[in-house]
CSV table of C-alpha atoms in Angstrom, one decimal:
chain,number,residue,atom,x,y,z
B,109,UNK,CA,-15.7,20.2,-28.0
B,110,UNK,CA,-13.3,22.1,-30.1
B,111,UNK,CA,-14.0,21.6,-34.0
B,112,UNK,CA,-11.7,22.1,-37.1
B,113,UNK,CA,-12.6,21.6,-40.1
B,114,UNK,CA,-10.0,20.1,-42.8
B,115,UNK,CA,-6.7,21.0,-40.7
B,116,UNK,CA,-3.5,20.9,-43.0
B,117,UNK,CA,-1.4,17.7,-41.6
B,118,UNK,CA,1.3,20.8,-40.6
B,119,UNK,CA,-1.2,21.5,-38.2
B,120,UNK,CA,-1.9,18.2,-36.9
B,121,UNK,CA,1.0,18.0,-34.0
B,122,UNK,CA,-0.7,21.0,-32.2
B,123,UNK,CA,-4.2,19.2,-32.3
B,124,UNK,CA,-2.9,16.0,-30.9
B,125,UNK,CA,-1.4,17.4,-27.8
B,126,UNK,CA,-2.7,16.6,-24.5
B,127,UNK,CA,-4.2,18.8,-22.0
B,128,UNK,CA,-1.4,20.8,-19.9
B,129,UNK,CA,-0.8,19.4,-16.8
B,130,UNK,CA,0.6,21.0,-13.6
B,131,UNK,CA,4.4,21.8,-12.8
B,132,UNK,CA,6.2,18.4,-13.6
B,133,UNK,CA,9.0,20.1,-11.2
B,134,UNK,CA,6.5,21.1,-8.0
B,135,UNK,CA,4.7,17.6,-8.7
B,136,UNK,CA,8.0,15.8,-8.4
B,137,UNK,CA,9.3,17.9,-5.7
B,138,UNK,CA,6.6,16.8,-3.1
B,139,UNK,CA,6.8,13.2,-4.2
B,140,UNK,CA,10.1,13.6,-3.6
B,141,UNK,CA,9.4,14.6,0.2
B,142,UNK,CA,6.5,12.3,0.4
B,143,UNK,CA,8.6,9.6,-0.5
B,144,UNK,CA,11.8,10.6,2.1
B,145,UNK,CA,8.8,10.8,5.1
B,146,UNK,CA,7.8,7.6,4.1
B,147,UNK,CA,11.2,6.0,3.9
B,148,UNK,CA,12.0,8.1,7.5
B,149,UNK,CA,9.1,7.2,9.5
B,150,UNK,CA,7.1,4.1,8.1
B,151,UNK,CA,3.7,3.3,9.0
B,152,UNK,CA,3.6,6.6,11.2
B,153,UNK,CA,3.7,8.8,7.5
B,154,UNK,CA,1.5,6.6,6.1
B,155,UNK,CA,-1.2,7.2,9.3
B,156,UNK,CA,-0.5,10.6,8.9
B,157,UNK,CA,-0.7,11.6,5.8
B,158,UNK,CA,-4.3,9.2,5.8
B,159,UNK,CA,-5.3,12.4,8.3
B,160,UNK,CA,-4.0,14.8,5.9
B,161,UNK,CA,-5.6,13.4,2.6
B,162,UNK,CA,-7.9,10.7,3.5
B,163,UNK,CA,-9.3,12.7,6.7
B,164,UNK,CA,-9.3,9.2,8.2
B,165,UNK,CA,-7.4,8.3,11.7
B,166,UNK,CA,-6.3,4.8,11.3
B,167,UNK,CA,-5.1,2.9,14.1
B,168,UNK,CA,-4.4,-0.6,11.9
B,169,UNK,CA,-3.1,0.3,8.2
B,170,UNK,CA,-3.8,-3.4,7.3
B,171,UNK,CA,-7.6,-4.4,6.6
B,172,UNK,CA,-8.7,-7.2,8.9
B,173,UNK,CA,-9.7,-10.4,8.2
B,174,UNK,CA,-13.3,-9.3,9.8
B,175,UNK,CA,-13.3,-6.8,7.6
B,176,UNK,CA,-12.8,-8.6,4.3
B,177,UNK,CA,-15.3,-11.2,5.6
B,178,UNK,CA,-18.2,-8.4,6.3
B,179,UNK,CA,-17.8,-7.0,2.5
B,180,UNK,CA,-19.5,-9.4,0.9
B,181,UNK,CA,-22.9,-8.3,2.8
B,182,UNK,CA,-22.7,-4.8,1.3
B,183,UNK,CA,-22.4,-5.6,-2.3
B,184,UNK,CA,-25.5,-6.4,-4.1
B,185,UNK,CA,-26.1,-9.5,-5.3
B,186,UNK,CA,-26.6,-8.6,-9.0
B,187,UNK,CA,-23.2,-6.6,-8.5
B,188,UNK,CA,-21.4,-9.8,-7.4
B,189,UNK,CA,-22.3,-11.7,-10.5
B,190,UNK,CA,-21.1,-8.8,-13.0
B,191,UNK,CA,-17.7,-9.3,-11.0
B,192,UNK,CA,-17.3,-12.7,-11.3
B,193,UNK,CA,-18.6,-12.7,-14.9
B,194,UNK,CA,-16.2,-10.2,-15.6
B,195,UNK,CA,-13.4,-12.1,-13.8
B,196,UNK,CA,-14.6,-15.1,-16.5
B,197,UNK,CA,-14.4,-13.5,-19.1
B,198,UNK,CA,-10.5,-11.5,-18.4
B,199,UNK,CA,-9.1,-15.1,-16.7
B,200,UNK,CA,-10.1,-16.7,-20.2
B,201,UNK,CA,-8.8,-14.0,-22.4
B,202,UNK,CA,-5.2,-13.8,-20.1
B,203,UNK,CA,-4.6,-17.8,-19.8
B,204,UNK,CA,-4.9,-18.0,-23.2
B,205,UNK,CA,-1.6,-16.1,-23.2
B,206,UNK,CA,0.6,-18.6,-21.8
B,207,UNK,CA,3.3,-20.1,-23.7
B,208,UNK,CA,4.5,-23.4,-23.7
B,209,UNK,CA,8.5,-23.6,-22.8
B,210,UNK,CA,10.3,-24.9,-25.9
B,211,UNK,CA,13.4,-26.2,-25.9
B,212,UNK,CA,15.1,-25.9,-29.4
B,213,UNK,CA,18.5,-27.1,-30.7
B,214,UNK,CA,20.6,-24.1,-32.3
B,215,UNK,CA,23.0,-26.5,-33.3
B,216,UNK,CA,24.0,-30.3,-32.3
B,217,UNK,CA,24.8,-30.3,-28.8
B,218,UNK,CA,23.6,-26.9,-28.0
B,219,UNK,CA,20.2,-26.5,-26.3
B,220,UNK,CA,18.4,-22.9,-25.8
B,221,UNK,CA,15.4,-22.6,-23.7
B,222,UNK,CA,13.1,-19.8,-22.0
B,223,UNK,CA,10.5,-19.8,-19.3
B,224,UNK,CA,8.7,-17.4,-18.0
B,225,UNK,CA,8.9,-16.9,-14.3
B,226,UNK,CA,6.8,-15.0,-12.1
B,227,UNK,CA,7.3,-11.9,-10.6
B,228,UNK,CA,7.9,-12.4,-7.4
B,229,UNK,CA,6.1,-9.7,-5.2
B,230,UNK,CA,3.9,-7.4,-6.6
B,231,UNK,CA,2.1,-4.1,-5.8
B,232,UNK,CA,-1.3,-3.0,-7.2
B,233,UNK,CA,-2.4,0.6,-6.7
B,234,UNK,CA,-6.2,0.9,-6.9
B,235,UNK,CA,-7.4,4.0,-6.4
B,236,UNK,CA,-10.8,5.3,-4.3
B,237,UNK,CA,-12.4,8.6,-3.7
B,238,UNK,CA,-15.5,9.1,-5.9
B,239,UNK,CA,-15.0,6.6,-8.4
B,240,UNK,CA,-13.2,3.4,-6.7
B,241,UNK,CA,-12.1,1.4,-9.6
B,242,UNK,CA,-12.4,-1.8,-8.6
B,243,UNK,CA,-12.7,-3.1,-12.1
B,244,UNK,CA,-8.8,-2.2,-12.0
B,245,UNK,CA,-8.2,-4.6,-9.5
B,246,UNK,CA,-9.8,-7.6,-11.4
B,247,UNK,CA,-7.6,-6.2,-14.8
B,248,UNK,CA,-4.4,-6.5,-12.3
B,249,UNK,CA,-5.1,-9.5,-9.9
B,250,UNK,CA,-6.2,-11.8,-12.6
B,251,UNK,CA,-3.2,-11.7,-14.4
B,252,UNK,CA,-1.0,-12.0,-11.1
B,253,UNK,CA,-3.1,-14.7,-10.3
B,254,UNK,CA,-2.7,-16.7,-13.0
B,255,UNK,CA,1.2,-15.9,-13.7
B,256,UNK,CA,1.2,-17.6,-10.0
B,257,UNK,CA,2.7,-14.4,-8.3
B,258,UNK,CA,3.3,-15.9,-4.6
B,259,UNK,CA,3.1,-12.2,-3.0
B,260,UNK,CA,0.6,-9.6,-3.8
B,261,UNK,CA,0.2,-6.8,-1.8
B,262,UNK,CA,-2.7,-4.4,-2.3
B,263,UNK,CA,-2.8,-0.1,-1.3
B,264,UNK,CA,-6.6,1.6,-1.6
B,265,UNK,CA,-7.0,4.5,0.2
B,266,UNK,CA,-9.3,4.8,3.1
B,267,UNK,CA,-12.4,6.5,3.4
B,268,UNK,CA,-12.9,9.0,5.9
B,269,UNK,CA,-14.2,6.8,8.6
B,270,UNK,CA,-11.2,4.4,7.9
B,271,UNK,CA,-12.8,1.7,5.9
B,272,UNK,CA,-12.5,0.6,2.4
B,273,UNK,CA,-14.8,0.2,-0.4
B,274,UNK,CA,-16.4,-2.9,0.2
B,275,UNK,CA,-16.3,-3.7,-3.5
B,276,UNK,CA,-12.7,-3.2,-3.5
B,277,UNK,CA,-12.5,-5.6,-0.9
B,278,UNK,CA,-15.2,-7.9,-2.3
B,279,UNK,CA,-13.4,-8.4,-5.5
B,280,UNK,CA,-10.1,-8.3,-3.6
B,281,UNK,CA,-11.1,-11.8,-1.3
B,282,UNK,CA,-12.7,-13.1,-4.6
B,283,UNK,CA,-9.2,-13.1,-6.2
B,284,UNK,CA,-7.3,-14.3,-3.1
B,285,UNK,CA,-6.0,-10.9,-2.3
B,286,UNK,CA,-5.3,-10.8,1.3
B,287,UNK,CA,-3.2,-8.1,2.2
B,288,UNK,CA,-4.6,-5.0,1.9
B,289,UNK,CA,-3.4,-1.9,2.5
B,290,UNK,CA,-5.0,1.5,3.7
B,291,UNK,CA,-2.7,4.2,2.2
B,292,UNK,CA,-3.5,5.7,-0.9
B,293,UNK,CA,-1.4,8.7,-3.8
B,294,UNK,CA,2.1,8.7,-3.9
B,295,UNK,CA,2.4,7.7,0.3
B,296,UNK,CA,1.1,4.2,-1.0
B,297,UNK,CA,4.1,4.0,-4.0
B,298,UNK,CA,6.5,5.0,-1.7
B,299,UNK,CA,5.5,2.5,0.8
B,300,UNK,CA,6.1,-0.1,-1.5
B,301,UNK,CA,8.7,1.1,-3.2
B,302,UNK,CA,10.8,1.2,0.2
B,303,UNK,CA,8.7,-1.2,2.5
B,304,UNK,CA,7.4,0.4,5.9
B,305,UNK,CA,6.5,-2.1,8.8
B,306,UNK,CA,3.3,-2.7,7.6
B,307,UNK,CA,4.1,-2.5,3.7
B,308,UNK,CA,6.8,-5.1,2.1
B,309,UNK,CA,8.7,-3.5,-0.6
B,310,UNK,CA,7.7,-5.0,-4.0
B,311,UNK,CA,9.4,-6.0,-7.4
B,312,UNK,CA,6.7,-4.2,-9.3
B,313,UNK,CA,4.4,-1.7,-8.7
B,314,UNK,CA,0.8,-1.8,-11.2
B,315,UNK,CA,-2.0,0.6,-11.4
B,316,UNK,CA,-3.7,4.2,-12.5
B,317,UNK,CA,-3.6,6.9,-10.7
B,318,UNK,CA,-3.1,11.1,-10.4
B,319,UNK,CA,-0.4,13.0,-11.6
B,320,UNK,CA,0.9,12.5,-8.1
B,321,UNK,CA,0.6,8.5,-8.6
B,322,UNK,CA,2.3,8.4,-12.4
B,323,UNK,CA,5.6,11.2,-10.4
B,324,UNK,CA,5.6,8.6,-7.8
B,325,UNK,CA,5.6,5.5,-9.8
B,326,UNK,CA,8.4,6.7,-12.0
B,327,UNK,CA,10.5,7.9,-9.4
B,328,UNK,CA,9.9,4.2,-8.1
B,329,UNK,CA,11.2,2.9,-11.2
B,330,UNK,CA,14.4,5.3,-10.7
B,331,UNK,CA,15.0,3.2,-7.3
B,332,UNK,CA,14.9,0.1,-8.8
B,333,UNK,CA,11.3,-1.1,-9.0
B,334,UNK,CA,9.5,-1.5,-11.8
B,335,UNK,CA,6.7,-0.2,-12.9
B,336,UNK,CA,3.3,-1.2,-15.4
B,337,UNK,CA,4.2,1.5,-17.7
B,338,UNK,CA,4.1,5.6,-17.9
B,339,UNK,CA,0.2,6.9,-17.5
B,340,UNK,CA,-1.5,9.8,-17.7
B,341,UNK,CA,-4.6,11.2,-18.3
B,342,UNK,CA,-7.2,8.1,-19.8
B,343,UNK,CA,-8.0,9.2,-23.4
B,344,UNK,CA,-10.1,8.1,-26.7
B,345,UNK,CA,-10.3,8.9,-30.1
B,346,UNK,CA,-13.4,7.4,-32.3
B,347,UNK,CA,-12.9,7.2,-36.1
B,348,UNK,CA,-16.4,7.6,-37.5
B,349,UNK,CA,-17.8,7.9,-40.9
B,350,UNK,CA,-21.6,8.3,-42.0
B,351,UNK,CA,-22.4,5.1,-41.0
B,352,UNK,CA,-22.1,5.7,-37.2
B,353,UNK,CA,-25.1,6.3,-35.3
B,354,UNK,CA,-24.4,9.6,-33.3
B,355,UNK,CA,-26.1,8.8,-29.9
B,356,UNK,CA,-23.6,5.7,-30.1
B,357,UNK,CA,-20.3,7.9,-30.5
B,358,UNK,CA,-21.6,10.8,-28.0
B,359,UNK,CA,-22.2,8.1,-25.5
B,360,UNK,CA,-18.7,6.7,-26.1
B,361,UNK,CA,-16.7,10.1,-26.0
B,362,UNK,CA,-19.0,10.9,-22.6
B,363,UNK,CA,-17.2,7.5,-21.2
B,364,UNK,CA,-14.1,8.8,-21.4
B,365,UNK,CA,-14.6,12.4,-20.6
B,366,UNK,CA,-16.1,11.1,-17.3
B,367,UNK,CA,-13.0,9.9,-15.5
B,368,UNK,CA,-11.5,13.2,-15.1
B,369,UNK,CA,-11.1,16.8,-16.3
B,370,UNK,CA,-7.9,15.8,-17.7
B,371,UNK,CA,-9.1,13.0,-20.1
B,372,UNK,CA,-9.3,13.8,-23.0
B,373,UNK,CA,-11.8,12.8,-26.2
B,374,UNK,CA,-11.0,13.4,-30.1
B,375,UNK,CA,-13.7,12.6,-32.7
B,376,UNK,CA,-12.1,12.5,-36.1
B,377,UNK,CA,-14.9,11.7,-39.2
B,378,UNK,CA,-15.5,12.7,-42.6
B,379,UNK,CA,-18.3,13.5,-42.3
B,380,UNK,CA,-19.7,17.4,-41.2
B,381,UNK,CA,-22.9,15.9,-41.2
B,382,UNK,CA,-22.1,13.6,-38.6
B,383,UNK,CA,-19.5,16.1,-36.0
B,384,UNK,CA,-22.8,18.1,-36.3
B,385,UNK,CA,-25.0,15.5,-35.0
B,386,UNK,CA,-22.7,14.2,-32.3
B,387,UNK,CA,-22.2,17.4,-31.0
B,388,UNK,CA,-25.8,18.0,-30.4
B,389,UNK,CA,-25.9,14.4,-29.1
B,390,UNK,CA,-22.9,15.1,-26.8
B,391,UNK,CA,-24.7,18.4,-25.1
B,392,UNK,CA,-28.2,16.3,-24.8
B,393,UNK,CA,-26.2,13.6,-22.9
B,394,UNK,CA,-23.8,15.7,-20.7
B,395,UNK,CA,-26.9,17.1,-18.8
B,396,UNK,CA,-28.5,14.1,-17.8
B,397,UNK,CA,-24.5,13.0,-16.5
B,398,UNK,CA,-24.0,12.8,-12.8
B,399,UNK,CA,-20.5,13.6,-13.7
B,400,UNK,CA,-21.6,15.7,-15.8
B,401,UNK,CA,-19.1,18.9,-14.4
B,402,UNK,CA,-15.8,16.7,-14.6
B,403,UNK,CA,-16.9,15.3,-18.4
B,404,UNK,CA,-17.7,19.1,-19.3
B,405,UNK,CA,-14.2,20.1,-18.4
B,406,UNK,CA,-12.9,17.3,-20.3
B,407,UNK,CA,-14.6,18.0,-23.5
B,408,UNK,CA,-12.8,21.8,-23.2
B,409,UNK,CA,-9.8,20.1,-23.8
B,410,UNK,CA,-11.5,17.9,-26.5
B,411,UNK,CA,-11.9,17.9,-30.4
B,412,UNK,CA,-14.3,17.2,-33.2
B,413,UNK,CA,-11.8,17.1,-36.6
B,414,UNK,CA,-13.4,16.9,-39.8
B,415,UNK,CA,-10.6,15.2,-42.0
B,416,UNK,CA,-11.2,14.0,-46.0
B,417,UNK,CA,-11.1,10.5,-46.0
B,418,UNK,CA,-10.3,7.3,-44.0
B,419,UNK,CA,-6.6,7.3,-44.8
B,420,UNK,CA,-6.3,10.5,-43.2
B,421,UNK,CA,-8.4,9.7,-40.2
B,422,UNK,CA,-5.7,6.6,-39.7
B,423,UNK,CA,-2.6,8.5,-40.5
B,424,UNK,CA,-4.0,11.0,-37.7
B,425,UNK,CA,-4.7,8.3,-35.2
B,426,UNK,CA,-1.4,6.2,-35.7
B,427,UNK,CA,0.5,9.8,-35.0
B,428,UNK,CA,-1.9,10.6,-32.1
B,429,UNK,CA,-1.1,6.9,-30.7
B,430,UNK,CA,-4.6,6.7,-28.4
B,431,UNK,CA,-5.0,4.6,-25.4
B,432,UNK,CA,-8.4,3.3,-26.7
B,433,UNK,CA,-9.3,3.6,-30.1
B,434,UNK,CA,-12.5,2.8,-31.5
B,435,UNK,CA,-13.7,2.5,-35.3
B,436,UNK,CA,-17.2,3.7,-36.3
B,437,UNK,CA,-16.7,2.8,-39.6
B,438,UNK,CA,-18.9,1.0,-42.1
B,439,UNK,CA,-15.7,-1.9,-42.3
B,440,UNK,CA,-13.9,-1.7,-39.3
B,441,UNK,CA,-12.1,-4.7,-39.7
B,442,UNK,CA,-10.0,-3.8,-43.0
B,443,UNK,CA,-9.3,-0.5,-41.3
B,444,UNK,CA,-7.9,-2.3,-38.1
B,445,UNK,CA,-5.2,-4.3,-40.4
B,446,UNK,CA,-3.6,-0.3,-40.7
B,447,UNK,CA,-3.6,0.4,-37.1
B,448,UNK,CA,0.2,1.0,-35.8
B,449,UNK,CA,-0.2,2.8,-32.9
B,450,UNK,CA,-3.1,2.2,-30.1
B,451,UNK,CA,-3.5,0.8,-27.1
B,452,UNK,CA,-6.8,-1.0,-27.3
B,453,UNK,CA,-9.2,-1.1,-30.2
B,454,UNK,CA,-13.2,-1.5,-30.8
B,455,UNK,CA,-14.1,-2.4,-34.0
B,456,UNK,CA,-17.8,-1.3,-35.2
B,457,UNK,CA,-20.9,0.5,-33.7
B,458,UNK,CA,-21.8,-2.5,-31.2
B,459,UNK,CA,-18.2,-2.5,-29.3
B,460,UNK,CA,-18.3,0.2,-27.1
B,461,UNK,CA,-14.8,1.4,-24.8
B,462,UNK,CA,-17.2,0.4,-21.3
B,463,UNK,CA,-17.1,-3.4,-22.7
B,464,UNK,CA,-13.5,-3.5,-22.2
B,465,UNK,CA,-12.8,-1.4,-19.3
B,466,UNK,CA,-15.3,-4.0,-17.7
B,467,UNK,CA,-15.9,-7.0,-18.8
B,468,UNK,CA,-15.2,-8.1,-22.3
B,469,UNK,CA,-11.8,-9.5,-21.2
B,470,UNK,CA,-8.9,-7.7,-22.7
B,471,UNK,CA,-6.8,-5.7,-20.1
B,472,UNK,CA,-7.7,-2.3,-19.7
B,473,UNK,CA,-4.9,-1.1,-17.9
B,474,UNK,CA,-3.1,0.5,-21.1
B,475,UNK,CA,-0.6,3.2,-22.7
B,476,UNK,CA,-1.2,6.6,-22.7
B,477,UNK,CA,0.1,9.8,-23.3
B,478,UNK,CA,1.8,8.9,-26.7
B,479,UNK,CA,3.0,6.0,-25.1
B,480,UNK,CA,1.2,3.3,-27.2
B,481,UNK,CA,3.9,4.0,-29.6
B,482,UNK,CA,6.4,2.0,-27.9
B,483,UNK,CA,4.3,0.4,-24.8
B,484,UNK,CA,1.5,-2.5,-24.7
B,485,UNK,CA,-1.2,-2.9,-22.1
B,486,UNK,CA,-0.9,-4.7,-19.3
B,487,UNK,CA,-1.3,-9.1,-19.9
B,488,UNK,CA,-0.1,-12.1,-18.5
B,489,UNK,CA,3.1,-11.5,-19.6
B,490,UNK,CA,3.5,-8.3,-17.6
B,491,UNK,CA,3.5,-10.5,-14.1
B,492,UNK,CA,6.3,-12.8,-15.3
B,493,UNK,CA,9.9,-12.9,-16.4
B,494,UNK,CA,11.8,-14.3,-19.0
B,495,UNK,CA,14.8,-16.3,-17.6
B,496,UNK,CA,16.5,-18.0,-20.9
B,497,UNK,CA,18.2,-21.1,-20.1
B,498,UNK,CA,21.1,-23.2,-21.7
B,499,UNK,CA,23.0,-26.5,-22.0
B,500,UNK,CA,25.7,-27.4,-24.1
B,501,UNK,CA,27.2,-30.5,-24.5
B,502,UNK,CA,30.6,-32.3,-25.3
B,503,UNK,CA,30.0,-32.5,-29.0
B,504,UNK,CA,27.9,-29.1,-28.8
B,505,UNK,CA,31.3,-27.6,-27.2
B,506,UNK,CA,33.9,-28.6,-30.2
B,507,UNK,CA,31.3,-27.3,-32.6
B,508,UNK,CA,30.6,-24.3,-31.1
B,509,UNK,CA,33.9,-23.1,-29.2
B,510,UNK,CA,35.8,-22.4,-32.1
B,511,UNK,CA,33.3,-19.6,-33.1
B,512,UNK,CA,32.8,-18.4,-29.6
B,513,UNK,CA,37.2,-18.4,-29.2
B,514,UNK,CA,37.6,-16.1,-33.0
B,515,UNK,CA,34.9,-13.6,-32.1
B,516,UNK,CA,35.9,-13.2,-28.4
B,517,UNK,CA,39.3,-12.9,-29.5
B,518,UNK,CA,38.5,-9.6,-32.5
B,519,UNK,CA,37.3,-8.3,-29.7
B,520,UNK,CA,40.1,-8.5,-27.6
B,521,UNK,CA,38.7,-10.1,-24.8
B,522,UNK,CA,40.8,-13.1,-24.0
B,523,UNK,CA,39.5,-14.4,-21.1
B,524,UNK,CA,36.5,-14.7,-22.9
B,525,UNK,CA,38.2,-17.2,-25.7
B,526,UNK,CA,39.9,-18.8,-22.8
B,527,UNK,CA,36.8,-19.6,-20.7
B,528,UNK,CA,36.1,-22.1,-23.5
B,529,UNK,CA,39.6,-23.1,-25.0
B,530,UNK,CA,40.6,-24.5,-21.4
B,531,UNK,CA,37.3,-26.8,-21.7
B,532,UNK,CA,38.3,-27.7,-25.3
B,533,UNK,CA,41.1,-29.3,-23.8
B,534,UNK,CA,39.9,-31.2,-21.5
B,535,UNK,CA,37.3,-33.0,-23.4
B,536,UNK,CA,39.6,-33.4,-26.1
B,537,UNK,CA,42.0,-35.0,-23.8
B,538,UNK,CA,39.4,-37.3,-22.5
């Protein structure tokens, strides 16, 4: 990890930049052509490019029912009930988030209302490869579950003998997920962007994902379907003072670093002592790391910032606006009341970021990039719509009318006023 030691806050914007990624404008100009083959040719792109990238020749994009049946067999049993504890835990946490329709007066006679309706189709995106994130699919189906989403439709990418993860599809039949698509990168979120025989087009598209994935996803969202939120790169910063236990915070920064050699980890303390200890904790650690090449190349792009006090670390953080967050402080919970900016937080040395990418049951699909400035994570209310509903009676009407007729009317838009003067007179004729 890069360390600085007591950077001047003019200096602060360059430390909290992200890694470079490649060419936005080459990224989006092969999305771009992935996305006009797919429209063009359907289910015979999607075969193709699972040859191309997948090195799989499908015959059937859609996974069988024989298929989903047989997956159970090849998960482990102790595996199958850290799912469905999991699933516990995040179905508890998300129905809890339900509101209760209200129907409230604004005035006599005029009754306002809103309920929340759910999305009606629905795409998740769960990626494969080396690391199939199946706990991903539990953080998206849940919720689409319970906001009683009528039509989910599921893309994984195939392995190379055309199967799919049998976890993904274990935790996939466990949710009720039934159709299941082989197609994977930006093929899959063109697929259901557009619809191909095989694929429905969807309302809204969820999941993680390459650089490819997030350039697909938004040109999605320029077509007219919507998306989770912008992603990048998954990312952590730890505020820890003398208190932390360094094994504790190498092992969490290691977490993160492990996804990908474009995470990204900052370590922000005020204590030398302790960047000096986790450092030497984080190079013992890395080595014993399967992943240990793709966290190295993360923690290149990663930094250890001595700062002077807690207010600074915080001021730091809100401005760096991390996806997860976690506080390795002695009181954690009166320095949570000043976060502004994070997508997730852990509070004290016994929450590590694992708990909640897994199991604890807050939603780890979350902002990134900056982005928790202005986005949440993914919830419940993610996989629903507000509709707002109205009613206004005769005596709601004369009480109300008159305001609607002067304001429509400074505004010079008559038929406005006269939508509601022509029903003045009738009830006041009556």
């Amino acid at each position: 990890m890069q360390r600085f030691n007591n950077p001047a806050p003019a200096e602060w914007a360059a430390l909290q930049q992200r890694p470079a990624q490649a060419e936005a404008a080459d990224v989006e100009q092969r999305v771009r052509a992935i996305f006009d083959e797919v429209r063009r040719r359907g289910d015979a792109a999607l075969r193709e490019y699972a040859r191309l990238f997948d090195g799989a020749e499908l015959t059937d994009l859609l996974v069988t029912e024989a298929e989903l049946d047989a997956a159970a067999a090849q998960v482990p049993a102790a595996l199958q009930a850290a799912i469905r504890q999991a699933r516990q835990n995040i179905e508890r946490f998300h129905a809890a988030q339900r509101e209760t329709e209200l129907r409230l007066d604004t005035m006599p006679g005029v009754t306002c209302w809103r309920r929340a309706v759910p999305v009606q189709r629905v795409g998740l995106y769960i990626p494969g490869g080396s690391a199939p994130l199946f706990s991903t699919l539990l953080m998206l189906g849940v919720p689409a579950r319970l906001a009683g989403c009528p039509d989910i439709v599921l893309c994984t990418p195939p392995a190379k003998d055309g199967s799919v993860n049998p976890v993904i599809l274990f935790t996939a039949a466990e949710l009720g997920i039934r159709r299941i698509v082989k197609a994977g990168g930006a093929q899959a979120v063109a697929a259901l962007t557009g619809g191909t025989e095989s694929v429905p087009a969807v309302d809204k598209i969820f999941g993680p994902g390459n650089r490819y994935v997030t350039a697909a996803k938004q040109l999605a969202a320029q077509r007219g379907v919507a998306i989770d939120m912008p992603a990048g790169p998954s990312e952590v910063l730890v505020i820890a003072d003398d208190s932390a236990n360094p094994a504790f915070v190498a092992a969490d920064l290691l977490s993160q670093a492990e996804h990908g050699p474009d995470s990204q980890v900052v370590l922000l303390s005020d204590s030398a002592a302790l960047l000096d200890k986790v450092s030497a904790e984080v190079a013992g650690q890395l080595a014993e790391l399967p992943r240990r090449e793709v966290a190295a190349q993360a923690l290149r792009e990663s930094r250890a910032i001595l700062l002077r006090d807690a207010a600074e670390m915080l001021r730091f953080s809100n401005e760096y606006a991390p996806e997860h967050l976690i506080l390795a402080v002695a009181d954690a919970e009166a320095l949570a009341e000043q976060v502004s900016n994070a997508g997730s937080v852990f509070l004290g040395h016994l929450t590590p970021e694992a708990a909640g990418d897994y199991a604890s049951g807050t939603n780890h699909t979350l902002p990134t990039n900056g982005y928790a400035r202005s986005y949440s994570g993914v919830s419940l209310d993610s996989f629903v719509k507000k509709i707002t509903f109205q009613r206004i009676t005769p005596e709601g009407l004369r009480q109300l009318g008159p305001v609607v007729e002067t304001m429509a009317e400074a505004e010079g838009l008559r038929a406005h006023a006269r939508a509601v003067t022509v029903r003045l007179s009738v009830i006041n004729n009556d």
